[in-house]
PDB file of C-alpha atoms in Angstrom:
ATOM      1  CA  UNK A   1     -13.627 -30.073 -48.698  1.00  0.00           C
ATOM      2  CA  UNK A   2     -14.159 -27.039 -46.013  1.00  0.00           C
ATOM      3  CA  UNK A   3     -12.172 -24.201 -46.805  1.00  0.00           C
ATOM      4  CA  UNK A   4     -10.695 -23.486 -42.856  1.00  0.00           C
ATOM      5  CA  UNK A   5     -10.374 -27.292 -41.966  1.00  0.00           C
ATOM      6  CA  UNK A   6      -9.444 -29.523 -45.380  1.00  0.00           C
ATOM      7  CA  UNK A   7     -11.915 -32.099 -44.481  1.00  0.00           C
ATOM      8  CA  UNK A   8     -13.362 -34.186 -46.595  1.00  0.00           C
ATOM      9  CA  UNK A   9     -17.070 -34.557 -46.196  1.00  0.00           C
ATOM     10  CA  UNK A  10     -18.087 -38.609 -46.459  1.00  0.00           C
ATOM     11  CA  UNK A  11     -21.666 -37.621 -44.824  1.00  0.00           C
ATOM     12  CA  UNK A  12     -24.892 -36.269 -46.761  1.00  0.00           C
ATOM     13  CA  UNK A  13     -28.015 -35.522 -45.123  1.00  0.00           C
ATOM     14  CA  UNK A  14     -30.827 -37.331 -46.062  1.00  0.00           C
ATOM     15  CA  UNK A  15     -33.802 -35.611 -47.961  1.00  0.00           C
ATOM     16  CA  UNK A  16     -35.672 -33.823 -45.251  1.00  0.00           C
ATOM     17  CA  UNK A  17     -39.292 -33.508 -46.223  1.00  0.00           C
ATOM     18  CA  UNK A  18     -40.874 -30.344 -44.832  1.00  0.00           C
ATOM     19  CA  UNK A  19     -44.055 -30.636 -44.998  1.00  0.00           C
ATOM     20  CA  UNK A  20     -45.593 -30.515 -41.957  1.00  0.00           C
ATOM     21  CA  UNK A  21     -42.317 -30.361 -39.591  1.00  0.00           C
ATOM     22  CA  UNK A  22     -43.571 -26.718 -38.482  1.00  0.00           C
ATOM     23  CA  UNK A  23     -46.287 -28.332 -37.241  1.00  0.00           C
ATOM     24  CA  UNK A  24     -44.587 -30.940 -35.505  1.00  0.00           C
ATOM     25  CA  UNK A  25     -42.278 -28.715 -33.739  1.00  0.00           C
ATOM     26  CA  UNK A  26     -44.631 -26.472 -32.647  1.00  0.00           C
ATOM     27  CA  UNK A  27     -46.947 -29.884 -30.846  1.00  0.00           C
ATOM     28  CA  UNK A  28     -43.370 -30.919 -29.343  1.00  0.00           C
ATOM     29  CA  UNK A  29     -42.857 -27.559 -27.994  1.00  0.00           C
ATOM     30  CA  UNK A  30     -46.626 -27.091 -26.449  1.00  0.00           C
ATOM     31  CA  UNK A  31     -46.213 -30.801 -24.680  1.00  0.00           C
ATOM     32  CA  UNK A  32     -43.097 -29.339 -23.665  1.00  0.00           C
ATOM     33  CA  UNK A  33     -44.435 -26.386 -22.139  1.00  0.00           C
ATOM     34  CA  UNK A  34     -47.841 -28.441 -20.665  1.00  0.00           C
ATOM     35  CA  UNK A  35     -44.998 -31.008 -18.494  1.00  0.00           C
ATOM     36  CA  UNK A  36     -44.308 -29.989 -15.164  1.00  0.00           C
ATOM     37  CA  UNK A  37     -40.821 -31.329 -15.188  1.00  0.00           C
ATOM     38  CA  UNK A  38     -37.429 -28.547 -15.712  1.00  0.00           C
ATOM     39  CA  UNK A  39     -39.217 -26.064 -14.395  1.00  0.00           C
ATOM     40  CA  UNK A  40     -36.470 -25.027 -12.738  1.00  0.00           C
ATOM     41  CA  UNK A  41     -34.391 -24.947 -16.048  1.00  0.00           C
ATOM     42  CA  UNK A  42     -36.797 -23.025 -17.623  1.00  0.00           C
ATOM     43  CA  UNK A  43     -36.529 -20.060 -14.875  1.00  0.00           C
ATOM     44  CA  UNK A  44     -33.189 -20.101 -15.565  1.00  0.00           C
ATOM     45  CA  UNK A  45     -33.560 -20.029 -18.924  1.00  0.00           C
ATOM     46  CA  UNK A  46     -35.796 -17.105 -18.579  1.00  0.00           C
ATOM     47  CA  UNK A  47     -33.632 -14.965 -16.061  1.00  0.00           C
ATOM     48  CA  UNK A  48     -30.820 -15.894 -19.036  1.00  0.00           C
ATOM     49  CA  UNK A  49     -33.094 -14.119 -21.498  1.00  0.00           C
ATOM     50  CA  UNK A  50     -33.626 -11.022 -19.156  1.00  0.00           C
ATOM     51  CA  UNK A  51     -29.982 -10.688 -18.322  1.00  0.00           C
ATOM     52  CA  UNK A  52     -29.464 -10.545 -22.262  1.00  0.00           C
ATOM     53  CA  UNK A  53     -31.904  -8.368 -23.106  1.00  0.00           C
ATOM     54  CA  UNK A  54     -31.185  -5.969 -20.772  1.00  0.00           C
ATOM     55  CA  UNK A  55     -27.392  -5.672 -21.456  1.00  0.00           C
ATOM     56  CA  UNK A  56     -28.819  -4.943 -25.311  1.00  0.00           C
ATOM     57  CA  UNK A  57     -31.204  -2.295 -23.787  1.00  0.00           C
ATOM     58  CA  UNK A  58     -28.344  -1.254 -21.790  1.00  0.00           C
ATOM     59  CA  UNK A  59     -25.886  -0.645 -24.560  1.00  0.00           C
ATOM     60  CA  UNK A  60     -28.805   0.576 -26.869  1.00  0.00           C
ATOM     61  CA  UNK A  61     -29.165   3.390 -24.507  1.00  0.00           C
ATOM     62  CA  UNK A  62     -25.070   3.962 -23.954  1.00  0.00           C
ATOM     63  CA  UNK A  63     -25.039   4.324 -27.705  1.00  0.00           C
ATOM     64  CA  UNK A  64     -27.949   6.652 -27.870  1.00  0.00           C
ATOM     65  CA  UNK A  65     -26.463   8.920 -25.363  1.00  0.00           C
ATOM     66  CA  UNK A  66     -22.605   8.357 -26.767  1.00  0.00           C
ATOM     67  CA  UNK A  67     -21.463   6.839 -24.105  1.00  0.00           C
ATOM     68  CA  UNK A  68     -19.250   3.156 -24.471  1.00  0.00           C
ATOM     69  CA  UNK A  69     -21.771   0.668 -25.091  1.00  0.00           C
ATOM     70  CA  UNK A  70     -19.034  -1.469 -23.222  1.00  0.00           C
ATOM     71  CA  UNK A  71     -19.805   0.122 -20.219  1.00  0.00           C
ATOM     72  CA  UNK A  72     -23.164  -2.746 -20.441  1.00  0.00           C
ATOM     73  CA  UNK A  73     -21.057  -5.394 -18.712  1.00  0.00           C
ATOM     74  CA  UNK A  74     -21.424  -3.623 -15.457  1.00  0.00           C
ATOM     75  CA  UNK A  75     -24.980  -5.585 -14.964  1.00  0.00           C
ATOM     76  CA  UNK A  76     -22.543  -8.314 -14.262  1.00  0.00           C
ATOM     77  CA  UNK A  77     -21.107  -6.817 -11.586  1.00  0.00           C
ATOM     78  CA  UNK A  78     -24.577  -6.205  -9.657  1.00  0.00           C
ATOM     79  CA  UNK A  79     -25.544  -8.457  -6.491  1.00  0.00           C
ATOM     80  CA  UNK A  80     -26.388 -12.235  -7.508  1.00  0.00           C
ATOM     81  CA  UNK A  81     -30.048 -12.886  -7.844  1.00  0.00           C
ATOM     82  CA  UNK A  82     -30.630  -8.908  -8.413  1.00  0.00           C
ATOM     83  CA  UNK A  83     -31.899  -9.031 -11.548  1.00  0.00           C
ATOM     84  CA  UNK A  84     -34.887 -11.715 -10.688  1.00  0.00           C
ATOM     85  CA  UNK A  85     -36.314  -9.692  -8.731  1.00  0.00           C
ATOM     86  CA  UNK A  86     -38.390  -7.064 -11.612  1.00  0.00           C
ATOM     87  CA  UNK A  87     -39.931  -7.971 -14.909  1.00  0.00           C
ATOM     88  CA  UNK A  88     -37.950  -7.324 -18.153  1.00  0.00           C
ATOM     89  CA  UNK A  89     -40.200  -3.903 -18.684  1.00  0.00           C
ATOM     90  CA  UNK A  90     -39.125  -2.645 -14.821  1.00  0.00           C
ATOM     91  CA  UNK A  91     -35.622  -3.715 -15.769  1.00  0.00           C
ATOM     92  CA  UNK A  92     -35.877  -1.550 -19.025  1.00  0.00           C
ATOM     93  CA  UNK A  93     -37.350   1.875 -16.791  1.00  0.00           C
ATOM     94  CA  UNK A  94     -34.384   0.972 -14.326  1.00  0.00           C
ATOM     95  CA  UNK A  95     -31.971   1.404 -17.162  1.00  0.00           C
ATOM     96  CA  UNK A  96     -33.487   3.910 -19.099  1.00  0.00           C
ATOM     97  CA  UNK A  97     -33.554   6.267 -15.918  1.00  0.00           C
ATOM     98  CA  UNK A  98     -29.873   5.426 -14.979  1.00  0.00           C
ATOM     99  CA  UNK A  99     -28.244   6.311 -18.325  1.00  0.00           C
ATOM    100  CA  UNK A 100     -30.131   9.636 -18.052  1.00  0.00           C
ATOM    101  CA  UNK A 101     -28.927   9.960 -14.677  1.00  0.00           C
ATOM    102  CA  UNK A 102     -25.201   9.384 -16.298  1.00  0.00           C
ATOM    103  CA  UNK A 103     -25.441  11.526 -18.554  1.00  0.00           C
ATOM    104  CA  UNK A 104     -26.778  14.033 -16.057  1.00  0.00           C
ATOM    105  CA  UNK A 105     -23.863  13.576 -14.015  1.00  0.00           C
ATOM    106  CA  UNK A 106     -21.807  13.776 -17.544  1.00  0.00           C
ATOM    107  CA  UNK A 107     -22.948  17.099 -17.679  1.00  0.00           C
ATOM    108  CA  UNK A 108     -22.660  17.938 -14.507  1.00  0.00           C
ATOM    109  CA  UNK A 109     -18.678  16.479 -13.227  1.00  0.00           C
ATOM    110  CA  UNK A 110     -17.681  18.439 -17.319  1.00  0.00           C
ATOM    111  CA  UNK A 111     -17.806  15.140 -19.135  1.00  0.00           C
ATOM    112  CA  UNK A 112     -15.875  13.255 -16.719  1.00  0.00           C
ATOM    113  CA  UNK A 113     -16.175   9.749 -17.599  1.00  0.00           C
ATOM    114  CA  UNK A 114     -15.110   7.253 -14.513  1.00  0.00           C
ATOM    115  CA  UNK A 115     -18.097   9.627 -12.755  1.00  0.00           C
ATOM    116  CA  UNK A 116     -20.229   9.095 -15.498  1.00  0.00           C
ATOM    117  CA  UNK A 117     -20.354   5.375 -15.463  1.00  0.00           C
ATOM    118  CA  UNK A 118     -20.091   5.231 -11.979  1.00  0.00           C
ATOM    119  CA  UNK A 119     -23.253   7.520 -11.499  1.00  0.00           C
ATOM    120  CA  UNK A 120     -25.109   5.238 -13.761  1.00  0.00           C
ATOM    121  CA  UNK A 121     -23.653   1.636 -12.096  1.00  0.00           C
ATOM    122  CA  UNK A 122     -25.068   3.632  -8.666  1.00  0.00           C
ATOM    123  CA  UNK A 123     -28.193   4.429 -10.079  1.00  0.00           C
ATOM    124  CA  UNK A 124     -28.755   0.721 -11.347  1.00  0.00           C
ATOM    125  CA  UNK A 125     -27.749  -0.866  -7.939  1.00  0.00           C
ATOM    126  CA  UNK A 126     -29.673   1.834  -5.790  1.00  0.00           C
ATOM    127  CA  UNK A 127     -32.447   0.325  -3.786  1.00  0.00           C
ATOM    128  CA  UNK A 128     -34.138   3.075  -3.997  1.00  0.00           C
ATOM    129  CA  UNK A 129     -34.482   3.086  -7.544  1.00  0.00           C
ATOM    130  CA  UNK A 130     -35.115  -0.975  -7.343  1.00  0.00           C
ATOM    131  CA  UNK A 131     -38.274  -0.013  -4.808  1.00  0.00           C
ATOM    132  CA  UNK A 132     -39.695   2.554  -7.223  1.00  0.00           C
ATOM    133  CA  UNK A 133     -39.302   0.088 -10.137  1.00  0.00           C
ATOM    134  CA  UNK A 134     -41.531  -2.108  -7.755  1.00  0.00           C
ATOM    135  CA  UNK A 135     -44.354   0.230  -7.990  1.00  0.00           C
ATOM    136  CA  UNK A 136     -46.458   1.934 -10.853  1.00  0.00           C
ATOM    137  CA  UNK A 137     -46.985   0.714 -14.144  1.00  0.00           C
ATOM    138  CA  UNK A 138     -44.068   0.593 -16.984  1.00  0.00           C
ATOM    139  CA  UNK A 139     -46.526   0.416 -19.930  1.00  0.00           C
ATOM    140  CA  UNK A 140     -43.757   2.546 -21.730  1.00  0.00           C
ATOM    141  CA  UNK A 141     -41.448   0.226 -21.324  1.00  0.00           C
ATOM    142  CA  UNK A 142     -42.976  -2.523 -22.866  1.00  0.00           C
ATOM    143  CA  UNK A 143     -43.255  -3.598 -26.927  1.00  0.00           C
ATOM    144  CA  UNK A 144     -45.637  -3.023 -29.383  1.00  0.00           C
ATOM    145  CA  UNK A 145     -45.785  -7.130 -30.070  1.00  0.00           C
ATOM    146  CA  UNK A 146     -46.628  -9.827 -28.080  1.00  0.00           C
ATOM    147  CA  UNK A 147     -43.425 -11.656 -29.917  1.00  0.00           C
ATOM    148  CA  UNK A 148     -39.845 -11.032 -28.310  1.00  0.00           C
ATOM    149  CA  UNK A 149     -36.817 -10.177 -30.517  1.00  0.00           C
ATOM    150  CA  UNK A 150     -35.018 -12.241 -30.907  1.00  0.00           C
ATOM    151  CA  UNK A 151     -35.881 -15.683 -31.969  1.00  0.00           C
ATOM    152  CA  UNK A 152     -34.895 -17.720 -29.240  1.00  0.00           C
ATOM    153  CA  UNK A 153     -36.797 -15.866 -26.945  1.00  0.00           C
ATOM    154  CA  UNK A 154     -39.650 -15.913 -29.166  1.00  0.00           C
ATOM    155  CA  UNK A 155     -39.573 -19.583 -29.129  1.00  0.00           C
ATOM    156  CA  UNK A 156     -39.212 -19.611 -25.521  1.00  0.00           C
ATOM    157  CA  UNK A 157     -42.235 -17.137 -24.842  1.00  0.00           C
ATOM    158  CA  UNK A 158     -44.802 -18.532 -27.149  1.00  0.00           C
ATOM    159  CA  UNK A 159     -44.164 -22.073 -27.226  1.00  0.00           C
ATOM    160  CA  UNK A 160     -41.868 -23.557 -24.613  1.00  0.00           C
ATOM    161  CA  UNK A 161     -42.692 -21.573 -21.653  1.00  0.00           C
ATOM    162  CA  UNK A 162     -46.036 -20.163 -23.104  1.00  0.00           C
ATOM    163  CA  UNK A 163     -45.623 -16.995 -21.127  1.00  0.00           C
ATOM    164  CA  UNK A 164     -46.994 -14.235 -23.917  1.00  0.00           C
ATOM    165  CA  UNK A 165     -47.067 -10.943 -22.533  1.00  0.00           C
ATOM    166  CA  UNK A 166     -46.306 -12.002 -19.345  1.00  0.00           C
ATOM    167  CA  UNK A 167     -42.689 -12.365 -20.849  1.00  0.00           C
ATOM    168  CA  UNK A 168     -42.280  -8.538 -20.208  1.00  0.00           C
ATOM    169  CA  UNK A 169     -44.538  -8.228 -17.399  1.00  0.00           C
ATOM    170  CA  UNK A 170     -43.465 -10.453 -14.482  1.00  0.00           C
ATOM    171  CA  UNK A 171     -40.113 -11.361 -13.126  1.00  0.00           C
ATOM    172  CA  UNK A 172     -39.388 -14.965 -13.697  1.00  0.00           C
ATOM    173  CA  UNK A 173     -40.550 -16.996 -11.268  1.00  0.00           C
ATOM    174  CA  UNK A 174     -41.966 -20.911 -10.850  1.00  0.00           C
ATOM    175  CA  UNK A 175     -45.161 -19.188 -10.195  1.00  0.00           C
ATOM    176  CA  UNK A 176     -45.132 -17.266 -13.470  1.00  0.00           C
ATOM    177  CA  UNK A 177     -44.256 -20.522 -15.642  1.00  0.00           C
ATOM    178  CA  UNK A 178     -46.776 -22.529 -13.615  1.00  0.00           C
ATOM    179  CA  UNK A 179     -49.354 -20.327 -14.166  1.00  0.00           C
ATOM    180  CA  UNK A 180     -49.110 -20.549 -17.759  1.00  0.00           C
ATOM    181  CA  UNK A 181     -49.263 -24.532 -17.821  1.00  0.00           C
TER     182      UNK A 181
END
């Protein structure tokens, strides 16, 4: 029986044998990756993974400056198709600069709040700031491993999209994905 539902299970699953599945997986995934077909899906799939990792990054830094890590759903409120446009280690400097401008402005406004997150939502959606995130290099910004985080992204970068480094270092594009056929 499950405890929440009272159902009684009439299903088993057969014996799985496990030997060698890793390996299988991993073949499926890399013919996967080699077809030219979804590529579409898989950009989106990738801009999906950015928009995640920066609203962690986002509410990593909130935290670290005390600030409400709630305040990370702003990113949703920035112009469609803005956050395709840098790689997930530009995205990172982008953030990392506009919570220190917050809390800057925190400082500044006497720990006024509303001007606070406001002064950080400007400093994320200021072209400015999206132009100089265009240039220079962001080596800071990016990981110690080739491997993302989490493992879905993992999967994704190594094996379905077999993007590497290049995970963190372009913005998701056909081209990027192609490239790495």
């Amino acid at each position: 029986m499950t405890p929440i539902e009272q159902l009684a299970w009439d299903y088993a699953w057969p014996e799985v044998i496990l030997d060698g599945l890793d390996a299988h997986l991993e073949d499926l995934l890399r013919t996967y990756a080699r077809e030219g077909t979804l590529v579409e899906e898989r950009v989106g799939f990738w801009r999906e993974l950015i928009q995640s990792e920066c609203t962690d990054y986002l509410q990593f830094q909130l935290t670290k400056h005390g600030f409400d890590p709630a305040w990370a759903c702003d990113l949703r409120w920035l112009p469609p198709n803005y956050l395709d446009t840098l790689s997930l280690a530009r995205w990172k400097y982008l953030i990392w600069s506009g919570v220190r401008q917050g809390a800057m402005e925190c400082l500044r406004s006497r720990f006024d709040l509303k001007q606070t997150r406001d002064a950080i939502a400007a400093t994320l959606a200021s072209p400015s700031r999206l132009s100089y995130a265009h240039q220079g290099s962001f080596d800071g910004f990016l990981p110690r491993t080739d491997t993302p985080h989490s493992l879905i992204a993992e999967v994704f970068a190594t094996h379905a999209a077999r993007l590497g480094r290049r995970y963190w270092t372009e913005a998701p594009s056909e081209q990027a994905l192609t490239r790495s056929l």
